[in-house]
XYZ file of C-alpha atoms in Angstrom:
138
model
C -24.549 8.989 -72.068
C -22.065 6.136 -71.717
C -19.040 6.293 -74.760
C -18.869 4.322 -77.376
C -15.942 1.443 -77.704
C -13.555 1.882 -80.496
C -10.280 0.400 -80.980
C -7.137 2.449 -79.634
C -5.957 3.814 -83.229
C -2.463 2.421 -82.363
C -3.932 -1.357 -82.194
C -6.195 -0.493 -85.417
C -2.156 0.157 -87.335
C -0.328 -1.889 -86.419
C -2.830 -5.264 -86.739
C -5.597 -6.680 -88.902
C -9.639 -7.076 -87.870
C -10.168 -11.347 -88.179
C -13.599 -10.695 -86.669
C -15.591 -10.287 -83.299
C -15.707 -13.026 -80.686
C -18.786 -12.474 -78.141
C -16.808 -10.109 -76.304
C -13.431 -9.108 -78.144
C -12.593 -8.036 -81.472
C -9.649 -10.612 -82.740
C -6.822 -8.958 -84.531
C -3.588 -10.290 -86.171
C -0.641 -8.347 -85.916
C 1.254 -7.445 -88.508
C 4.866 -8.497 -87.595
C 5.264 -11.728 -89.444
C 8.203 -12.562 -87.276
C 5.552 -14.324 -84.994
C 2.214 -15.409 -85.427
C 0.714 -12.740 -83.177
C -2.900 -12.122 -82.320
C -4.810 -9.779 -80.211
C -8.332 -9.772 -78.152
C -9.337 -6.694 -77.203
C -12.467 -6.906 -75.162
C -15.451 -4.476 -76.741
C -15.983 -2.669 -73.536
C -15.244 1.411 -73.883
C -13.023 2.534 -70.484
C -11.764 -0.727 -70.164
C -8.028 -0.567 -69.475
C -6.934 -3.340 -66.792
C -8.844 -7.064 -66.544
C -10.222 -5.794 -63.262
C -12.122 -3.044 -65.503
C -14.206 -5.878 -66.539
C -17.107 -7.230 -64.685
C -17.137 -11.167 -63.491
C -19.677 -12.050 -66.363
C -17.105 -10.087 -68.777
C -13.399 -11.406 -67.245
C -14.688 -15.016 -67.197
C -15.789 -14.569 -71.477
C -12.370 -12.938 -71.723
C -10.555 -16.488 -70.104
C -12.825 -18.378 -72.174
C -11.701 -16.720 -75.964
C -8.146 -16.721 -74.849
C -8.142 -20.377 -74.249
C -10.036 -20.911 -77.130
C -7.548 -18.246 -79.477
C -4.744 -20.231 -77.431
C -5.836 -23.723 -78.838
C -6.289 -22.475 -82.238
C -3.233 -20.954 -82.293
C -1.432 -23.624 -80.808
C -3.457 -26.359 -83.233
C -2.611 -24.211 -86.485
C 1.167 -23.008 -85.782
C 2.556 -26.200 -83.969
C 4.368 -23.487 -81.971
C 6.712 -24.399 -78.772
C 4.948 -21.952 -76.462
C 2.354 -19.458 -76.006
C 3.407 -16.320 -74.500
C -0.124 -14.482 -73.294
C 0.217 -10.627 -71.738
C -1.636 -7.863 -71.230
C 0.887 -5.331 -70.788
C -0.922 -2.222 -72.076
C 1.820 0.316 -71.300
C 2.124 2.317 -74.589
C -1.793 1.254 -75.372
C -3.500 1.846 -72.754
C -7.004 0.184 -73.906
C -7.317 -3.419 -72.412
C -5.510 -6.117 -75.070
C -4.144 -9.531 -74.385
C -1.362 -10.334 -76.738
C -1.431 -14.319 -77.778
C 1.631 -15.049 -79.691
C 3.123 -18.590 -81.239
C 6.941 -18.715 -80.099
C 9.148 -21.299 -81.535
C 12.427 -22.288 -80.137
C 14.581 -20.389 -82.316
C 12.621 -17.533 -83.593
C 13.896 -13.999 -83.822
C 13.450 -13.228 -80.334
C 13.870 -16.662 -78.519
C 13.365 -17.396 -75.659
C 13.406 -13.195 -75.183
C 10.409 -11.385 -74.961
C 9.581 -10.075 -78.755
C 8.947 -6.744 -78.137
C 11.734 -4.793 -79.850
C 13.898 -8.228 -80.524
C 13.518 -7.842 -84.492
C 12.580 -5.421 -87.462
C 9.162 -6.238 -88.138
C 8.407 -8.538 -90.972
C 5.644 -7.623 -93.365
C 3.144 -10.459 -94.378
C 3.200 -11.524 -97.787
C -0.527 -10.904 -99.009
C -0.868 -14.742 -99.685
C 0.222 -15.697 -96.563
C -1.716 -13.031 -94.253
C -5.041 -14.282 -96.266
C -4.001 -18.047 -95.294
C -3.570 -17.681 -92.049
C -6.542 -15.286 -91.176
C -8.717 -17.883 -93.358
C -7.288 -20.406 -90.976
C -7.957 -18.483 -87.625
C -11.287 -18.324 -88.968
C -12.143 -21.377 -89.432
C -10.374 -22.664 -86.158
C -12.326 -20.241 -84.272
C -15.774 -20.677 -85.614
C -16.008 -17.345 -88.412
C -16.631 -19.671 -91.198
């Protein structure tokens, strides 16, 4: 019997679920310093993109593109950072971060640059609603 997919506890702790796309769970990082989305393909045991079959790789690229377009449209950001690092969380996940000239880490990477900033509840709901509408959740 193959193992069932589940979200890594660290991702579950550090992010809020927005919904499921055809392949991936879409999450929002709890760090309000940056509009920061995370795609997690729902495939048990996937650590690297090459662990996905060819169809899933194509689906992941499509989802990355759609989420990037949505995030750029919603935020009007200067730059999108897209990364699948996995050095601390081995489960395959892709960070999509909207960056602005002058943000808390600019021009450096966001990891460890500034303490995480908690979202205001209304701001969180509004942003998640905009992402859901733009990515087809409703």
